[in-house]
Amino acid sequence: MSSPTSTVPSPPVAGTAGLITLDRLIDEAMLLLHAEEVEIASLEALEHRHVTLDERSIGHTGIAEMTIRADWADLHDLDTAVALIAEALKRDGSLESLDVRRSQAVGILADPTRALALINNTEPPPPSKSIVAYVHLDHDVIEGRGLLAHDEAGHTLLADRIREWLTRGDRHITIRPVINLNDHCDGSEDTGHHGRQGPDPYVPSFLTAEKVRLRNPTCVFPHCTKKSRSCDLDHLTAHTRTGVTCECNLAPLCRHHHQLKTHAGWTYQQLTPGTFLWRKPHGQTMLVTPTGTRDLTDP
């Protein structure tokens, strides 16, 4: 009489796999069972790729955060390049940690020619990157006694961080005279660059454009945070209706909100320099200042 054969059951995969393996197995099962839904989700994921610098994360140390969501192949290539530069920095004597060297590599990659020279251990070319920064320093900071400085966006920074940036050799630094934003124009026609009549009276001079963008660092549409340096400069009173091209008649509007103002019935006026009262097509009113938006609509 033969004895019954016994079998040892295989352990369940879910009980032995780690989280990464389990996620992969679930993903594979979804591909087999719900291929159409997975394809739709993949297309949606592609639409949400982005590289975003979080301006709100900038603290007094001058350190900020950036998030990246991209195709895996692109991220893998970027990670490889970052690793190569971090290793080259160590080769050249850097005593920073690996994480710090990898963060420095991101800035170096912004200058591809320099990055390639560093990886290949060849003579680096002259810096191709440039930066224009408006930093407000009081007298104590200039004499080395103060600790804090402020940039055009209102961020408070350590003065030592500003000095460190100025000593870096990987970029051109442009230093410009301080622009007095309290020195407002008298409403006369813009005379172009450096006081000379410009070729197109509709286009503001460099100085006028700088004053407008420094006065309002973002688009002046309610709640918009688009940087004014990428915005149109809108004539509050249209140039075709004798509106002059001067800081008293200009405001930064991003392209989308510029079109809303032009075609969708939104109107606004400047109450004081940099402060605007907006009226929606249905009568609501919003007050916009350089520090934010306030709803003035009577509830």
PDB file of C-alpha atoms in Angstrom:
ATOM      1  CA  MET A   1       0.000   0.000   0.000  1.00  0.00           C
ATOM      2  CA  SER A   2       1.487   3.201  -1.066  1.00  0.00           C
ATOM      3  CA  SER A   3       1.562   6.105   1.287  1.00  0.00           C
ATOM      4  CA  PRO A   4      -0.254   9.286   0.215  1.00  0.00           C
ATOM      5  CA  THR A   5       1.956  11.926  -1.286  1.00  0.00           C
ATOM      6  CA  SER A   6       2.097  15.226   0.537  1.00  0.00           C
ATOM      7  CA  THR A   7       2.727  18.609  -1.035  1.00  0.00           C
ATOM      8  CA  VAL A   8       4.081  21.719   0.618  1.00  0.00           C
ATOM      9  CA  PRO A   9       2.093  24.773  -0.469  1.00  0.00           C
ATOM     10  CA  SER A  10       4.115  27.599  -1.996  1.00  0.00           C
ATOM     11  CA  PRO A  11       4.255  30.663   0.200  1.00  0.00           C
ATOM     12  CA  PRO A  12       2.043  33.485  -1.027  1.00  0.00           C
ATOM     13  CA  VAL A  13       3.984  36.072  -3.014  1.00  0.00           C
ATOM     14  CA  ALA A  14       2.358  38.954  -1.161  1.00  0.00           C
ATOM     15  CA  GLY A  15       3.764  37.639   2.099  1.00  0.00           C
ATOM     16  CA  THR A  16       7.360  37.457   0.903  1.00  0.00           C
ATOM     17  CA  ALA A  17       7.719  40.375  -1.497  1.00  0.00           C
ATOM     18  CA  GLY A  18       8.896  43.798  -0.446  1.00  0.00           C
ATOM     19  CA  LEU A  19       6.899  46.936  -1.174  1.00  0.00           C
ATOM     20  CA  ILE A  20       8.753  47.724  -4.395  1.00  0.00           C
ATOM     21  CA  THR A  21       8.311  44.199  -5.753  1.00  0.00           C
ATOM     22  CA  LEU A  22       4.664  44.174  -4.692  1.00  0.00           C
ATOM     23  CA  ASP A  23       4.010  47.463  -6.482  1.00  0.00           C
ATOM     24  CA  ARG A  24       5.612  46.050  -9.622  1.00  0.00           C
ATOM     25  CA  LEU A  25       3.494  42.884  -9.468  1.00  0.00           C
ATOM     26  CA  ILE A  26       0.316  44.911  -8.993  1.00  0.00           C
ATOM     27  CA  ASP A  27       1.301  47.134 -11.911  1.00  0.00           C
ATOM     28  CA  GLU A  28       1.854  44.094 -14.124  1.00  0.00           C
ATOM     29  CA  ALA A  29      -1.513  42.647 -13.075  1.00  0.00           C
ATOM     30  CA  MET A  30      -3.227  45.938 -13.932  1.00  0.00           C
ATOM     31  CA  LEU A  31      -1.605  45.894 -17.363  1.00  0.00           C
ATOM     32  CA  LEU A  32      -3.010  42.394 -18.002  1.00  0.00           C
ATOM     33  CA  LEU A  33      -6.472  42.936 -16.589  1.00  0.00           C
ATOM     34  CA  HIS A  34      -7.184  46.601 -17.342  1.00  0.00           C
ATOM     35  CA  ALA A  35      -5.000  47.523 -20.286  1.00  0.00           C
ATOM     36  CA  GLU A  36      -7.278  50.281 -21.585  1.00  0.00           C
ATOM     37  CA  GLU A  37      -7.556  52.044 -18.210  1.00  0.00           C
ATOM     38  CA  VAL A  38      -3.781  51.811 -17.718  1.00  0.00           C
ATOM     39  CA  GLU A  39      -3.178  53.358 -21.137  1.00  0.00           C
ATOM     40  CA  ILE A  40      -5.481  56.276 -20.314  1.00  0.00           C
ATOM     41  CA  ALA A  41      -3.717  56.772 -16.977  1.00  0.00           C
ATOM     42  CA  SER A  42      -0.337  56.722 -18.749  1.00  0.00           C
ATOM     43  CA  LEU A  43      -1.425  59.456 -21.147  1.00  0.00           C
ATOM     44  CA  GLU A  44      -2.682  61.551 -18.233  1.00  0.00           C
ATOM     45  CA  ALA A  45       0.631  61.049 -16.421  1.00  0.00           C
ATOM     46  CA  LEU A  46       2.509  62.360 -19.454  1.00  0.00           C
ATOM     47  CA  GLU A  47       0.462  65.554 -19.322  1.00  0.00           C
ATOM     48  CA  HIS A  48       1.561  66.157 -15.723  1.00  0.00           C
ATOM     49  CA  ARG A  49       5.308  66.194 -16.353  1.00  0.00           C
ATOM     50  CA  HIS A  50       6.888  69.351 -14.968  1.00  0.00           C
ATOM     51  CA  VAL A  51       9.960  71.023 -13.503  1.00  0.00           C
ATOM     52  CA  THR A  52       8.933  73.544 -10.841  1.00  0.00           C
ATOM     53  CA  LEU A  53      11.028  75.865  -8.700  1.00  0.00           C
ATOM     54  CA  ASP A  54       9.163  76.572  -5.462  1.00  0.00           C
ATOM     55  CA  GLU A  55       9.728  80.289  -4.884  1.00  0.00           C
ATOM     56  CA  ARG A  56       7.980  80.030  -1.512  1.00  0.00           C
ATOM     57  CA  SER A  57      10.667  77.654  -0.251  1.00  0.00           C
ATOM     58  CA  ILE A  58      13.427  80.272  -0.428  1.00  0.00           C
ATOM     59  CA  GLY A  59      14.551  81.129   3.093  1.00  0.00           C
ATOM     60  CA  HIS A  60      17.143  83.483   4.529  1.00  0.00           C
ATOM     61  CA  THR A  61      19.854  80.939   3.675  1.00  0.00           C
ATOM     62  CA  GLY A  62      19.186  81.328  -0.047  1.00  0.00           C
ATOM     63  CA  ILE A  63      18.388  77.613  -0.354  1.00  0.00           C
ATOM     64  CA  ALA A  64      15.268  76.598  -2.276  1.00  0.00           C
ATOM     65  CA  GLU A  65      13.519  73.461  -3.514  1.00  0.00           C
ATOM     66  CA  MET A  66      12.687  72.237  -7.020  1.00  0.00           C
ATOM     67  CA  THR A  67      10.482  69.294  -7.959  1.00  0.00           C
ATOM     68  CA  ILE A  68      10.771  67.281 -11.158  1.00  0.00           C
ATOM     69  CA  ARG A  69       8.262  64.857 -12.645  1.00  0.00           C
ATOM     70  CA  ALA A  70       9.502  63.471 -15.953  1.00  0.00           C
ATOM     71  CA  ASP A  71       9.953  60.415 -18.126  1.00  0.00           C
ATOM     72  CA  TRP A  72      11.994  57.731 -16.371  1.00  0.00           C
ATOM     73  CA  ALA A  73      14.579  57.585 -19.164  1.00  0.00           C
ATOM     74  CA  ASP A  74      15.158  61.347 -18.934  1.00  0.00           C
ATOM     75  CA  LEU A  75      15.447  61.237 -15.146  1.00  0.00           C
ATOM     76  CA  HIS A  76      17.877  58.323 -15.346  1.00  0.00           C
ATOM     77  CA  ASP A  77      20.091  60.280 -17.760  1.00  0.00           C
ATOM     78  CA  LEU A  78      19.935  63.359 -15.533  1.00  0.00           C
ATOM     79  CA  ASP A  79      20.828  61.294 -12.465  1.00  0.00           C
ATOM     80  CA  THR A  80      23.823  59.821 -14.310  1.00  0.00           C
ATOM     81  CA  ALA A  81      25.061  63.288 -15.304  1.00  0.00           C
ATOM     82  CA  VAL A  82      24.629  64.560 -11.728  1.00  0.00           C
ATOM     83  CA  ALA A  83      26.616  61.589 -10.416  1.00  0.00           C
ATOM     84  CA  LEU A  84      29.456  62.196 -12.904  1.00  0.00           C
ATOM     85  CA  ILE A  85      29.742  65.862 -11.928  1.00  0.00           C
ATOM     86  CA  ALA A  86      29.569  65.078  -8.200  1.00  0.00           C
ATOM     87  CA  GLU A  87      32.440  62.614  -8.652  1.00  0.00           C
ATOM     88  CA  ALA A  88      34.422  65.189 -10.666  1.00  0.00           C
ATOM     89  CA  LEU A  89      33.985  67.760  -7.888  1.00  0.00           C
ATOM     90  CA  LYS A  90      35.368  65.246  -5.392  1.00  0.00           C
ATOM     91  CA  ARG A  91      38.275  64.499  -7.762  1.00  0.00           C
ATOM     92  CA  ASP A  92      39.091  68.210  -7.864  1.00  0.00           C
ATOM     93  CA  GLY A  93      39.263  68.445  -4.074  1.00  0.00           C
ATOM     94  CA  SER A  94      35.741  69.208  -2.876  1.00  0.00           C
ATOM     95  CA  LEU A  95      35.228  68.181   0.753  1.00  0.00           C
ATOM     96  CA  GLU A  96      31.440  68.516   0.614  1.00  0.00           C
ATOM     97  CA  SER A  97      29.172  65.526   1.190  1.00  0.00           C
ATOM     98  CA  LEU A  98      27.823  63.549  -1.748  1.00  0.00           C
ATOM     99  CA  ASP A  99      24.357  65.110  -1.374  1.00  0.00           C
ATOM    100  CA  VAL A 100      25.784  68.640  -1.415  1.00  0.00           C
ATOM    101  CA  ARG A 101      27.986  67.886  -4.430  1.00  0.00           C
ATOM    102  CA  ARG A 102      24.972  66.473  -6.270  1.00  0.00           C
ATOM    103  CA  SER A 103      23.018  69.662  -5.536  1.00  0.00           C
ATOM    104  CA  GLN A 104      25.946  71.747  -6.834  1.00  0.00           C
ATOM    105  CA  ALA A 105      25.944  69.593  -9.968  1.00  0.00           C
ATOM    106  CA  VAL A 106      22.471  70.868 -10.856  1.00  0.00           C
ATOM    107  CA  GLY A 107      23.788  74.424 -11.148  1.00  0.00           C
ATOM    108  CA  ILE A 108      26.809  73.265 -13.138  1.00  0.00           C
ATOM    109  CA  LEU A 109      24.541  71.424 -15.598  1.00  0.00           C
ATOM    110  CA  ALA A 110      22.907  74.773 -16.376  1.00  0.00           C
ATOM    111  CA  ASP A 111      26.159  75.556 -18.226  1.00  0.00           C
ATOM    112  CA  PRO A 112      26.574  72.435 -20.435  1.00  0.00           C
ATOM    113  CA  THR A 113      29.981  73.447 -21.795  1.00  0.00           C
ATOM    114  CA  ARG A 114      31.405  73.883 -18.308  1.00  0.00           C
ATOM    115  CA  ALA A 115      29.782  70.637 -17.146  1.00  0.00           C
ATOM    116  CA  LEU A 116      31.395  68.710 -20.006  1.00  0.00           C
ATOM    117  CA  ALA A 117      34.799  70.265 -19.297  1.00  0.00           C
ATOM    118  CA  LEU A 118      34.517  69.304 -15.626  1.00  0.00           C
ATOM    119  CA  ILE A 119      33.578  65.702 -16.434  1.00  0.00           C
ATOM    120  CA  ASN A 120      36.422  65.387 -18.974  1.00  0.00           C
ATOM    121  CA  ASN A 121      38.889  67.169 -16.645  1.00  0.00           C
ATOM    122  CA  THR A 122      39.733  69.830 -19.222  1.00  0.00           C
ATOM    123  CA  GLU A 123      40.138  73.606 -18.948  1.00  0.00           C
ATOM    124  CA  PRO A 124      36.709  75.164 -18.231  1.00  0.00           C
ATOM    125  CA  PRO A 125      35.509  77.892 -20.622  1.00  0.00           C
ATOM    126  CA  PRO A 126      34.611  81.418 -19.476  1.00  0.00           C
ATOM    127  CA  PRO A 127      31.256  81.484 -17.657  1.00  0.00           C
ATOM    128  CA  SER A 128      28.256  81.702 -19.956  1.00  0.00           C
ATOM    129  CA  LYS A 129      25.608  82.110 -17.261  1.00  0.00           C
ATOM    130  CA  SER A 130      24.603  85.542 -16.091  1.00  0.00           C
ATOM    131  CA  ILE A 131      22.441  86.886 -13.301  1.00  0.00           C
ATOM    132  CA  VAL A 132      20.931  90.273 -12.556  1.00  0.00           C
ATOM    133  CA  ALA A 133      19.843  90.610  -8.946  1.00  0.00           C
ATOM    134  CA  TYR A 134      18.421  93.639  -7.189  1.00  0.00           C
ATOM    135  CA  VAL A 135      19.550  93.358  -3.599  1.00  0.00           C
ATOM    136  CA  HIS A 136      18.664  96.030  -1.072  1.00  0.00           C
ATOM    137  CA  LEU A 137      21.470  96.634   1.404  1.00  0.00           C
ATOM    138  CA  ASP A 138      21.384  99.104   4.252  1.00  0.00           C
ATOM    139  CA  HIS A 139      24.453 101.051   5.378  1.00  0.00           C
ATOM    140  CA  ASP A 140      25.370  98.524   8.098  1.00  0.00           C
ATOM    141  CA  VAL A 141      25.463  95.671   5.597  1.00  0.00           C
ATOM    142  CA  ILE A 142      27.704  97.639   3.230  1.00  0.00           C
ATOM    143  CA  GLU A 143      30.143  98.284   6.088  1.00  0.00           C
ATOM    144  CA  GLY A 144      30.090  94.620   7.110  1.00  0.00           C
ATOM    145  CA  ARG A 145      28.060  94.987  10.309  1.00  0.00           C
ATOM    146  CA  GLY A 146      24.589  94.032   9.091  1.00  0.00           C
ATOM    147  CA  LEU A 147      23.301  90.495   8.664  1.00  0.00           C
ATOM    148  CA  LEU A 148      20.286  90.707   6.373  1.00  0.00           C
ATOM    149  CA  ALA A 149      19.568  91.769   2.796  1.00  0.00           C
ATOM    150  CA  HIS A 150      16.424  91.738   0.653  1.00  0.00           C
ATOM    151  CA  ASP A 151      15.939  90.888  -3.008  1.00  0.00           C
ATOM    152  CA  GLU A 152      13.402  92.341  -5.448  1.00  0.00           C
ATOM    153  CA  ALA A 153      10.835  89.634  -4.661  1.00  0.00           C
ATOM    154  CA  GLY A 154      10.909  90.517  -0.966  1.00  0.00           C
ATOM    155  CA  HIS A 155      12.928  87.493   0.185  1.00  0.00           C
ATOM    156  CA  THR A 156      15.085  88.097   3.245  1.00  0.00           C
ATOM    157  CA  LEU A 157      18.599  86.715   2.746  1.00  0.00           C
ATOM    158  CA  LEU A 158      21.764  86.529   4.779  1.00  0.00           C
ATOM    159  CA  ALA A 159      24.204  89.196   3.598  1.00  0.00           C
ATOM    160  CA  ASP A 160      27.001  86.604   3.741  1.00  0.00           C
ATOM    161  CA  ARG A 161      25.103  84.528   1.171  1.00  0.00           C
ATOM    162  CA  ILE A 162      25.019  87.533  -1.185  1.00  0.00           C
ATOM    163  CA  ARG A 163      28.760  88.049  -0.724  1.00  0.00           C
ATOM    164  CA  GLU A 164      29.359  84.362  -1.479  1.00  0.00           C
ATOM    165  CA  TRP A 165      27.357  84.574  -4.712  1.00  0.00           C
ATOM    166  CA  LEU A 166      29.384  87.612  -5.795  1.00  0.00           C
ATOM    167  CA  THR A 167      32.648  85.696  -5.372  1.00  0.00           C
ATOM    168  CA  ARG A 168      31.590  82.707  -7.487  1.00  0.00           C
ATOM    169  CA  GLY A 169      33.460  82.389 -10.766  1.00  0.00           C
ATOM    170  CA  ASP A 170      30.874  80.387 -12.708  1.00  0.00           C
ATOM    171  CA  ARG A 171      28.655  83.237 -13.833  1.00  0.00           C
ATOM    172  CA  HIS A 172      28.624  86.886 -14.836  1.00  0.00           C
ATOM    173  CA  ILE A 173      27.237  89.167 -12.148  1.00  0.00           C
ATOM    174  CA  THR A 174      25.602  92.430 -13.236  1.00  0.00           C
ATOM    175  CA  ILE A 175      25.511  95.198 -10.650  1.00  0.00           C
ATOM    176  CA  ARG A 176      23.180  98.093 -11.407  1.00  0.00           C
ATOM    177  CA  PRO A 177      22.564 101.348  -9.587  1.00  0.00           C
ATOM    178  CA  VAL A 178      19.682 101.346  -7.157  1.00  0.00           C
ATOM    179  CA  ILE A 179      16.419 102.481  -8.754  1.00  0.00           C
ATOM    180  CA  ASN A 180      14.412 104.815  -6.562  1.00  0.00           C
ATOM    181  CA  LEU A 181      10.842 103.555  -6.809  1.00  0.00           C
ATOM    182  CA  ASN A 182       9.616 106.607  -4.878  1.00  0.00           C
ATOM    183  CA  ASP A 183      10.772 108.868  -7.698  1.00  0.00           C
ATOM    184  CA  HIS A 184       7.587 108.702  -9.756  1.00  0.00           C
ATOM    185  CA  CYS A 185       7.157 110.233 -13.169  1.00  0.00           C
ATOM    186  CA  ASP A 186       5.076 113.324 -13.848  1.00  0.00           C
ATOM    187  CA  GLY A 187       2.890 111.619 -16.461  1.00  0.00           C
ATOM    188  CA  SER A 188       4.796 112.928 -19.466  1.00  0.00           C
ATOM    189  CA  GLU A 189       5.514 110.781 -22.517  1.00  0.00           C
ATOM    190  CA  ASP A 190       8.294 108.212 -22.130  1.00  0.00           C
ATOM    191  CA  THR A 191      11.517 109.467 -23.723  1.00  0.00           C
ATOM    192  CA  GLY A 192      13.087 106.081 -24.337  1.00  0.00           C
ATOM    193  CA  HIS A 193      16.464 104.769 -23.190  1.00  0.00           C
ATOM    194  CA  HIS A 194      18.691 107.108 -21.176  1.00  0.00           C
ATOM    195  CA  GLY A 195      16.413 110.098 -21.678  1.00  0.00           C
ATOM    196  CA  ARG A 196      16.405 109.964 -25.486  1.00  0.00           C
ATOM    197  CA  GLN A 197      13.238 109.582 -27.510  1.00  0.00           C
ATOM    198  CA  GLY A 198      12.773 105.895 -28.350  1.00  0.00           C
ATOM    199  CA  PRO A 199      12.008 104.672 -31.877  1.00  0.00           C
ATOM    200  CA  ASP A 200       8.572 103.444 -30.800  1.00  0.00           C
ATOM    201  CA  PRO A 201       6.712 105.599 -28.239  1.00  0.00           C
ATOM    202  CA  TYR A 202       4.500 102.576 -27.411  1.00  0.00           C
ATOM    203  CA  VAL A 203       7.479 100.603 -26.050  1.00  0.00           C
ATOM    204  CA  PRO A 204       8.690 101.698 -22.586  1.00  0.00           C
ATOM    205  CA  SER A 205      12.323 102.519 -21.991  1.00  0.00           C
ATOM    206  CA  PHE A 206      14.491 100.054 -20.070  1.00  0.00           C
ATOM    207  CA  LEU A 207      14.355 102.222 -16.928  1.00  0.00           C
ATOM    208  CA  THR A 208      10.576 102.633 -17.069  1.00  0.00           C
ATOM    209  CA  ALA A 209      10.036  98.878 -17.575  1.00  0.00           C
ATOM    210  CA  GLU A 210      12.370  98.093 -14.670  1.00  0.00           C
ATOM    211  CA  LYS A 211      10.521 100.467 -12.349  1.00  0.00           C
ATOM    212  CA  VAL A 212       7.155  98.909 -13.214  1.00  0.00           C
ATOM    213  CA  ARG A 213       8.408  95.337 -12.705  1.00  0.00           C
ATOM    214  CA  LEU A 214      10.232  96.135  -9.478  1.00  0.00           C
ATOM    215  CA  ARG A 215       7.178  97.937  -8.132  1.00  0.00           C
ATOM    216  CA  ASN A 216       4.982  94.893  -8.811  1.00  0.00           C
ATOM    217  CA  PRO A 217       7.037  91.651  -8.833  1.00  0.00           C
ATOM    218  CA  THR A 218       4.052  89.622 -10.144  1.00  0.00           C
ATOM    219  CA  CYS A 219       1.139  90.012 -12.530  1.00  0.00           C
ATOM    220  CA  VAL A 220      -1.302  92.519 -11.009  1.00  0.00           C
ATOM    221  CA  PHE A 221      -4.400  90.439 -11.830  1.00  0.00           C
ATOM    222  CA  PRO A 222      -6.148  89.230  -8.638  1.00  0.00           C
ATOM    223  CA  HIS A 223      -4.360  86.263  -7.040  1.00  0.00           C
ATOM    224  CA  CYS A 224      -1.964  85.780 -10.004  1.00  0.00           C
ATOM    225  CA  THR A 225       1.626  84.881  -9.053  1.00  0.00           C
ATOM    226  CA  LYS A 226       3.208  84.939 -12.520  1.00  0.00           C
ATOM    227  CA  LYS A 227       6.548  86.781 -12.332  1.00  0.00           C
ATOM    228  CA  SER A 228       6.343  90.266 -13.811  1.00  0.00           C
ATOM    229  CA  ARG A 229       9.551  89.732 -15.779  1.00  0.00           C
ATOM    230  CA  SER A 230       7.659  87.293 -17.996  1.00  0.00           C
ATOM    231  CA  CYS A 231       4.558  89.506 -18.249  1.00  0.00           C
ATOM    232  CA  ASP A 232       3.345  92.048 -20.790  1.00  0.00           C
ATOM    233  CA  LEU A 233       3.399  95.702 -19.738  1.00  0.00           C
ATOM    234  CA  ASP A 234      -0.175  96.840 -20.216  1.00  0.00           C
ATOM    235  CA  HIS A 235      -1.244 100.442 -20.789  1.00  0.00           C
ATOM    236  CA  LEU A 236      -4.033 101.194 -18.299  1.00  0.00           C
ATOM    237  CA  THR A 237      -5.245 103.933 -20.623  1.00  0.00           C
ATOM    238  CA  ALA A 238      -4.773 102.598 -24.131  1.00  0.00           C
ATOM    239  CA  HIS A 239      -1.934 104.170 -26.063  1.00  0.00           C
ATOM    240  CA  THR A 240      -4.362 104.741 -28.948  1.00  0.00           C
ATOM    241  CA  ARG A 241      -6.479 106.844 -26.576  1.00  0.00           C
ATOM    242  CA  THR A 242      -3.628 109.198 -25.680  1.00  0.00           C
ATOM    243  CA  GLY A 243      -2.401 106.884 -22.918  1.00  0.00           C
ATOM    244  CA  VAL A 244       1.245 107.705 -22.252  1.00  0.00           C
ATOM    245  CA  THR A 245       4.014 105.106 -21.961  1.00  0.00           C
ATOM    246  CA  CYS A 246       5.218 105.858 -18.440  1.00  0.00           C
ATOM    247  CA  GLU A 247       5.230 104.043 -15.118  1.00  0.00           C
ATOM    248  CA  CYS A 248       2.042 105.842 -14.040  1.00  0.00           C
ATOM    249  CA  ASN A 249       0.179 104.196 -16.940  1.00  0.00           C
ATOM    250  CA  LEU A 250       1.787 100.740 -17.076  1.00  0.00           C
ATOM    251  CA  ALA A 251       1.200  97.497 -15.168  1.00  0.00           C
ATOM    252  CA  PRO A 252       2.512  93.933 -15.604  1.00  0.00           C
ATOM    253  CA  LEU A 253      -0.113  91.451 -16.820  1.00  0.00           C
ATOM    254  CA  CYS A 254       0.590  87.853 -17.811  1.00  0.00           C
ATOM    255  CA  ARG A 255      -0.566  86.996 -21.322  1.00  0.00           C
ATOM    256  CA  HIS A 256      -3.666  85.078 -20.146  1.00  0.00           C
ATOM    257  CA  HIS A 257      -4.923  87.851 -17.869  1.00  0.00           C
ATOM    258  CA  HIS A 258      -3.970  90.497 -20.405  1.00  0.00           C
ATOM    259  CA  GLN A 259      -6.390  88.799 -22.808  1.00  0.00           C
ATOM    260  CA  LEU A 260      -9.084  88.621 -20.111  1.00  0.00           C
ATOM    261  CA  LYS A 261      -8.737  92.346 -19.541  1.00  0.00           C
ATOM    262  CA  THR A 262      -8.841  93.059 -23.270  1.00  0.00           C
ATOM    263  CA  HIS A 263     -11.628  90.715 -24.365  1.00  0.00           C
ATOM    264  CA  ALA A 264     -13.612  89.465 -21.334  1.00  0.00           C
ATOM    265  CA  GLY A 265     -14.894  92.639 -19.693  1.00  0.00           C
ATOM    266  CA  TRP A 266     -12.457  92.928 -16.789  1.00  0.00           C
ATOM    267  CA  THR A 267     -11.439  96.519 -15.959  1.00  0.00           C
ATOM    268  CA  TYR A 268      -8.958  98.031 -13.522  1.00  0.00           C
ATOM    269  CA  GLN A 269      -7.476 101.301 -12.400  1.00  0.00           C
ATOM    270  CA  GLN A 270      -4.390 102.287 -10.437  1.00  0.00           C
ATOM    271  CA  LEU A 271      -5.301 103.897  -7.109  1.00  0.00           C
ATOM    272  CA  THR A 272      -1.754 104.586  -5.954  1.00  0.00           C
ATOM    273  CA  PRO A 273       1.543 103.479  -7.524  1.00  0.00           C
ATOM    274  CA  GLY A 274       1.456  99.658  -7.519  1.00  0.00           C
ATOM    275  CA  THR A 275      -2.089  99.354  -6.092  1.00  0.00           C
ATOM    276  CA  PHE A 276      -4.952  98.427  -8.420  1.00  0.00           C
ATOM    277  CA  LEU A 277      -8.715  98.158  -8.129  1.00  0.00           C
ATOM    278  CA  TRP A 278     -10.216  95.462 -10.379  1.00  0.00           C
ATOM    279  CA  ARG A 279     -13.859  95.118 -11.384  1.00  0.00           C
ATOM    280  CA  LYS A 280     -15.201  91.816 -12.678  1.00  0.00           C
ATOM    281  CA  PRO A 281     -17.782  91.758 -15.481  1.00  0.00           C
ATOM    282  CA  HIS A 282     -20.570  91.062 -12.932  1.00  0.00           C
ATOM    283  CA  GLY A 283     -19.588  93.891 -10.592  1.00  0.00           C
ATOM    284  CA  GLN A 284     -17.326  92.268  -8.003  1.00  0.00           C
ATOM    285  CA  THR A 285     -14.341  94.376  -6.937  1.00  0.00           C
ATOM    286  CA  MET A 286     -10.845  93.209  -5.943  1.00  0.00           C
ATOM    287  CA  LEU A 287      -7.989  95.249  -4.509  1.00  0.00           C
ATOM    288  CA  VAL A 288      -4.506  94.148  -5.613  1.00  0.00           C
ATOM    289  CA  THR A 289      -1.360  95.423  -3.890  1.00  0.00           C
ATOM    290  CA  PRO A 290       2.264  94.253  -4.210  1.00  0.00           C
ATOM    291  CA  THR A 291       1.628  91.997  -1.200  1.00  0.00           C
ATOM    292  CA  GLY A 292      -1.613  90.282  -2.229  1.00  0.00           C
ATOM    293  CA  THR A 293      -5.295  90.447  -3.200  1.00  0.00           C
ATOM    294  CA  ARG A 294      -8.316  91.504  -1.123  1.00  0.00           C
ATOM    295  CA  ASP A 295     -11.952  90.959  -2.111  1.00  0.00           C
ATOM    296  CA  LEU A 296     -13.890  94.211  -1.544  1.00  0.00           C
ATOM    297  CA  THR A 297     -17.211  92.916  -2.856  1.00  0.00           C
ATOM    298  CA  ASP A 298     -20.070  93.682  -0.469  1.00  0.00           C
ATOM    299  CA  PRO A 299     -21.405  90.276   0.705  1.00  0.00           C
TER     300      PRO A 299
END
